Tab-separated table of C-alpha atoms in Angstrom:
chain	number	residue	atom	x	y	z
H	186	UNK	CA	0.000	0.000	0.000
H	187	UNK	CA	1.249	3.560	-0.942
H	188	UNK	CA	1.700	6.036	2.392
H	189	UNK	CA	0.110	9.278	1.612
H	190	UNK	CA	2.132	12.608	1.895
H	191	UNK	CA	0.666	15.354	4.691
H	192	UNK	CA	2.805	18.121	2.498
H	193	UNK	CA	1.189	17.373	-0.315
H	194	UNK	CA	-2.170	17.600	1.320
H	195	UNK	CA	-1.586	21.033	2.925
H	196	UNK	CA	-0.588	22.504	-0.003
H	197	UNK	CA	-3.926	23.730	-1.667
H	198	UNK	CA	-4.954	25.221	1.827
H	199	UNK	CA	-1.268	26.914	1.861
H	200	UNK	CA	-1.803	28.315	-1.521
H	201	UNK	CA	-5.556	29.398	-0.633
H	202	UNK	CA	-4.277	31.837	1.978
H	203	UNK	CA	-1.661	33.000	-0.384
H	204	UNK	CA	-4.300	34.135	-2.962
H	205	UNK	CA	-6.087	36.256	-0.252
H	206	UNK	CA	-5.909	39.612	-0.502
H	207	UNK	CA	-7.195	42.884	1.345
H	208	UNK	CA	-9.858	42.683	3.941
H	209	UNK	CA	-10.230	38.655	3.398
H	210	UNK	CA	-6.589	38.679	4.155
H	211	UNK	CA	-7.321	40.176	7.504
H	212	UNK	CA	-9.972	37.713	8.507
H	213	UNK	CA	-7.597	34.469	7.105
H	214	UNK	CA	-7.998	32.591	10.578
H	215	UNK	CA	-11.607	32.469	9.967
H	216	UNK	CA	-11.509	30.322	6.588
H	217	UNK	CA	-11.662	26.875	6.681
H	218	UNK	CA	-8.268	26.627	5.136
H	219	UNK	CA	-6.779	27.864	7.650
H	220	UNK	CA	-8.421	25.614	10.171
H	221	UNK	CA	-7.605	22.684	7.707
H	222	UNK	CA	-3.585	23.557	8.195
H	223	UNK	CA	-4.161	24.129	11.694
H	224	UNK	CA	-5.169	20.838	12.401
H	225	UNK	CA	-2.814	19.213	9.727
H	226	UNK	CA	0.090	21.330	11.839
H	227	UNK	CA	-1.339	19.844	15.017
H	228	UNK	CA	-0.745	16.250	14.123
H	229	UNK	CA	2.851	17.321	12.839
H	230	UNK	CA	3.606	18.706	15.911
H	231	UNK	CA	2.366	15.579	18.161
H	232	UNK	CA	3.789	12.888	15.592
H	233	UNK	CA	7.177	14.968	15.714
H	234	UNK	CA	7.481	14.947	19.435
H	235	UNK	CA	7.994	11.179	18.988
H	236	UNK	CA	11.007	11.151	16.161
H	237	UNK	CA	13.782	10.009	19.392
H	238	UNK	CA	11.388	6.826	20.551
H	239	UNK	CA	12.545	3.647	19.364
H	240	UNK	CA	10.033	2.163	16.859
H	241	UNK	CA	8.296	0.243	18.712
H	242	UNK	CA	7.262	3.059	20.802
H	243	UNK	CA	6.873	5.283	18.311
H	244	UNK	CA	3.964	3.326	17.312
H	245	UNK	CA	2.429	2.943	19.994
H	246	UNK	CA	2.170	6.384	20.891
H	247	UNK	CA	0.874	7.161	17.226
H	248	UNK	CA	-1.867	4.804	17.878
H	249	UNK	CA	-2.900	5.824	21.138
H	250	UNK	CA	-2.575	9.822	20.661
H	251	UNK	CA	-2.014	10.647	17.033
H	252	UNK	CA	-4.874	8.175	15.376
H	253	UNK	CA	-7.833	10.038	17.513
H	254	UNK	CA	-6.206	13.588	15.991
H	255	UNK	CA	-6.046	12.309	12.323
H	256	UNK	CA	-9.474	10.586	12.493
H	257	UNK	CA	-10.703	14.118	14.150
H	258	UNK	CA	-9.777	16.170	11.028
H	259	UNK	CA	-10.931	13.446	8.232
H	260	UNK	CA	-14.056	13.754	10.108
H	261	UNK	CA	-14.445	17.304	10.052
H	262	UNK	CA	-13.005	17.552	6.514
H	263	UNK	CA	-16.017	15.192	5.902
H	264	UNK	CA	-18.987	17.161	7.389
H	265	UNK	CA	-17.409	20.429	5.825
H	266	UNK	CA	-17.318	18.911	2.368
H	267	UNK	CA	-20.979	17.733	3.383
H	268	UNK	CA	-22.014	20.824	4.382
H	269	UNK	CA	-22.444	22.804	0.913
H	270	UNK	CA	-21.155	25.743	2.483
H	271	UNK	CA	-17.239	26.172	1.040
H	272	UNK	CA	-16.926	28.839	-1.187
H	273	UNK	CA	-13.422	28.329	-2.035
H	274	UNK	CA	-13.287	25.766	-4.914
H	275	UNK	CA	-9.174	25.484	-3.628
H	276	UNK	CA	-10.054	25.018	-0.465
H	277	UNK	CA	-12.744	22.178	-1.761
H	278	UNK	CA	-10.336	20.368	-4.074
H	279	UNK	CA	-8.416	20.153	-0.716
H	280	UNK	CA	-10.506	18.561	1.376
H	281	UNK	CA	-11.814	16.080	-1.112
H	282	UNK	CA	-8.191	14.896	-2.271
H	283	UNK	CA	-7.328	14.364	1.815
H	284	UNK	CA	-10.571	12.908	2.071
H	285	UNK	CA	-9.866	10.824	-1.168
H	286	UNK	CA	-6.344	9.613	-0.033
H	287	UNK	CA	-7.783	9.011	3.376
H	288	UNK	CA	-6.660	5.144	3.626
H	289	UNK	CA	-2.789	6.141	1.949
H	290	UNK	CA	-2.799	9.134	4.642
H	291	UNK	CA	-3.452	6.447	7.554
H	292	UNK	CA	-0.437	4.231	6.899
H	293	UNK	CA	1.747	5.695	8.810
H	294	UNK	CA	-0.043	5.318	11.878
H	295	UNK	CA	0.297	1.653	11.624
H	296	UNK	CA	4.098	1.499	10.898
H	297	UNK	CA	6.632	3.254	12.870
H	298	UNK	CA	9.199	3.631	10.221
H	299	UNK	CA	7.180	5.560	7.440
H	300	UNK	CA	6.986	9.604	7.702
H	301	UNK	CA	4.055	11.819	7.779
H	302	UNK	CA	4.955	13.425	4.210
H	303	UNK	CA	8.089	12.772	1.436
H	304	UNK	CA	9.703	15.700	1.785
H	305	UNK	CA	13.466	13.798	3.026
H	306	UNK	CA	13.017	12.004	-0.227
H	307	UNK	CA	12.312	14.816	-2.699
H	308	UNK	CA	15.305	16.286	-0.744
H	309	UNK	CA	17.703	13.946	-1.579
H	310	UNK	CA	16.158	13.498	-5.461
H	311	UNK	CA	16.989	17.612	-5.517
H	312	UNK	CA	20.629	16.883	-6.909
H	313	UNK	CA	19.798	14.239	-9.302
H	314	UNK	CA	17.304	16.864	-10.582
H	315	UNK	CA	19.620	19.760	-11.082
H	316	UNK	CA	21.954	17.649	-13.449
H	317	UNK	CA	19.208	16.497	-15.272
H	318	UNK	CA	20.606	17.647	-18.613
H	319	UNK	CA	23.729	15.121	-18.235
H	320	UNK	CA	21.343	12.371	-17.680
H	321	UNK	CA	20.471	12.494	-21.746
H	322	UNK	CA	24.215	10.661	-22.019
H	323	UNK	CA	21.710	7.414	-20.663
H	324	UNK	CA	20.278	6.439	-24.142
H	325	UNK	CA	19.042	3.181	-23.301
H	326	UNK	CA	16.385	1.347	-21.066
H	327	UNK	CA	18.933	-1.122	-19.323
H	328	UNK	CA	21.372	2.076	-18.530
H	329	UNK	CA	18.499	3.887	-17.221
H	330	UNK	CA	17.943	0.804	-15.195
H	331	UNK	CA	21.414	0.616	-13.942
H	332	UNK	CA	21.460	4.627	-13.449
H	333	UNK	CA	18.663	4.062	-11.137
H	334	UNK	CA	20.189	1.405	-9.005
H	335	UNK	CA	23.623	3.399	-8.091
H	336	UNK	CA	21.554	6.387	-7.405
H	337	UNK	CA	19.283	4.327	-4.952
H	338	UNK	CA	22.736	2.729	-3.552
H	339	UNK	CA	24.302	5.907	-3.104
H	340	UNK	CA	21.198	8.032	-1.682
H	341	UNK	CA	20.512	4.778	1.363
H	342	UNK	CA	23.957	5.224	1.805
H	343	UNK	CA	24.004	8.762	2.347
H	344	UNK	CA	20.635	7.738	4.363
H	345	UNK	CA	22.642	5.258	6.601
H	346	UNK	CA	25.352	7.693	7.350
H	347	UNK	CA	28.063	6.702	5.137
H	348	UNK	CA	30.466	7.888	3.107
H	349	UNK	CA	29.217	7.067	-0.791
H	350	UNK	CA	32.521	6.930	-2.264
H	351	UNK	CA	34.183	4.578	-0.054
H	352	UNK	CA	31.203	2.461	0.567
H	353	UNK	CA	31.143	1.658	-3.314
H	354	UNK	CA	34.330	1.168	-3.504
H	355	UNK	CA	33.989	-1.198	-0.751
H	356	UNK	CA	31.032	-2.585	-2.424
H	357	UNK	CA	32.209	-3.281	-5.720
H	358	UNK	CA	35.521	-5.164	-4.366
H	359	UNK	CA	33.829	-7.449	-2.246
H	360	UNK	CA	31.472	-8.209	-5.078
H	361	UNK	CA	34.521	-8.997	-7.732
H	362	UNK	CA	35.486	-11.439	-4.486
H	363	UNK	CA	32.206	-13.340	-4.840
H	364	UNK	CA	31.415	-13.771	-8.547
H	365	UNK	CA	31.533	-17.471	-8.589
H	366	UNK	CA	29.612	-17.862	-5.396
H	367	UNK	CA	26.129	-19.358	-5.451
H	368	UNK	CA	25.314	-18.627	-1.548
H	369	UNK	CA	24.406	-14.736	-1.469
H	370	UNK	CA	24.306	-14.731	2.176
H	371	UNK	CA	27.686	-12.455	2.349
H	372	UNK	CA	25.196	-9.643	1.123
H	373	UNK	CA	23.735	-8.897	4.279
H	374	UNK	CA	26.680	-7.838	5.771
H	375	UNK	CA	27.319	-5.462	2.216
H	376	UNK	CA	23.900	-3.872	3.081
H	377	UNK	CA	24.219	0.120	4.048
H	378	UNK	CA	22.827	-0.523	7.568
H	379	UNK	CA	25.159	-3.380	8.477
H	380	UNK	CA	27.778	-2.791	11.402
H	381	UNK	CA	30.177	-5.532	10.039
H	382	UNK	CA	31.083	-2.747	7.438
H	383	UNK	CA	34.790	-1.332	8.030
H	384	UNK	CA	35.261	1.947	9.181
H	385	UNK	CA	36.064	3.565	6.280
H	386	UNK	CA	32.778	3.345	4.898
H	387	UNK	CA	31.950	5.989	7.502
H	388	UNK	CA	34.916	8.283	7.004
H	389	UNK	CA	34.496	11.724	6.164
H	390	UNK	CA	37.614	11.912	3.981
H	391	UNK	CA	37.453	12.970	0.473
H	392	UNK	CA	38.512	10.638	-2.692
């Protein structure tokens, strides 16, 4: 199942306040945008107080605090969308996409490990992005296949706090040292989140 993204939701309200201008700017906190990223802010701030827990914990605090605030706003974004009574069409499209996403938006309450929104990963996409233009070299489907995998290596890496460089350098000698094997058990200790990986694959120091 996909895991819906909280940014993604907020962003219609967000731009709905943007647009206003004059005397509805002045009365902003009475729209029901704004109450739709107040709420949406409110389980941030609750689900972020928990990032340190281990995940077992983590869950079970989302479940027993965070679950009752998330079903409170799909709720109310319900009976508002029910009610006839939005003048915004923005602010409409925004409550019927949460409202539409609903189940994806609920995953994370039932795993510890997935975020409220994808904003770490469009972070770390943000560089393959900007050389986009040197990516036309890739001509083919297979090299756009293989593309993909070292930038997935590299970015989990980065994720697991290691040093890219050395830890595919690492990588790719220890693989050359198991061609010919038919037990791929040696990869779990190659993974970017094992601690039988040498030191170096954590260095800071430059190629």
């Amino acid at each position: 199942m996909f895991a819906g993204c909280y940014a993604h939701c907020r962003r219609k309200f967000s731009d709905v306040l943007k647009g206003l201008k004059g005397k509805q700017k002045e009365n902003a906190k009475t729209t029901v945008a704004y109450q739709a990223l107040q709420q949406i802010a409110a389980i941030y701030h609750l689900d972020n107080s928990y990032s340190e827990l281990k995940p077992e914990e983590r869950l079970k605090m989302r479940r027993l605090t965070v679950k009752p605030q998330v079903e409170a706003f799909f709720a109310w974004a319900k009976q508002m969308v029910e009610s006839n009574s939005i003048s915004s069409e923005m602010t409409l499209k925004g409550l019927k996409y949460c409202i539409n996403q609903e189940e994806n938006l609920k995953v994370f309450l039932n795993d510890p490990e997935v975020p409220m929104d994808n904003n770490e990963t469009e972070t770390s996409l943000r560089s393959f992005c900007l050389h986009k233009h040197a990516w036309k070299l890739i001509d083919t489907i297979e090299g756009a296949k293989a593309s993909a995998i070292i930038y997935s290596i590299t970015e989990t890496a980065k994720a697991n706090g290691l040093n890219p460089f050395w830890y595919m350098e690492y990588l790719i000698t220890e693989l050359m040292e198991h061609l010919d094997d038919t037990d791929r058990s040696f990869l779990d200790n190659l993974l970017p989140w094992s601690e039988k990986l040498p030191d170096i694959c954590r260095s800071s120091q430059q190629q």
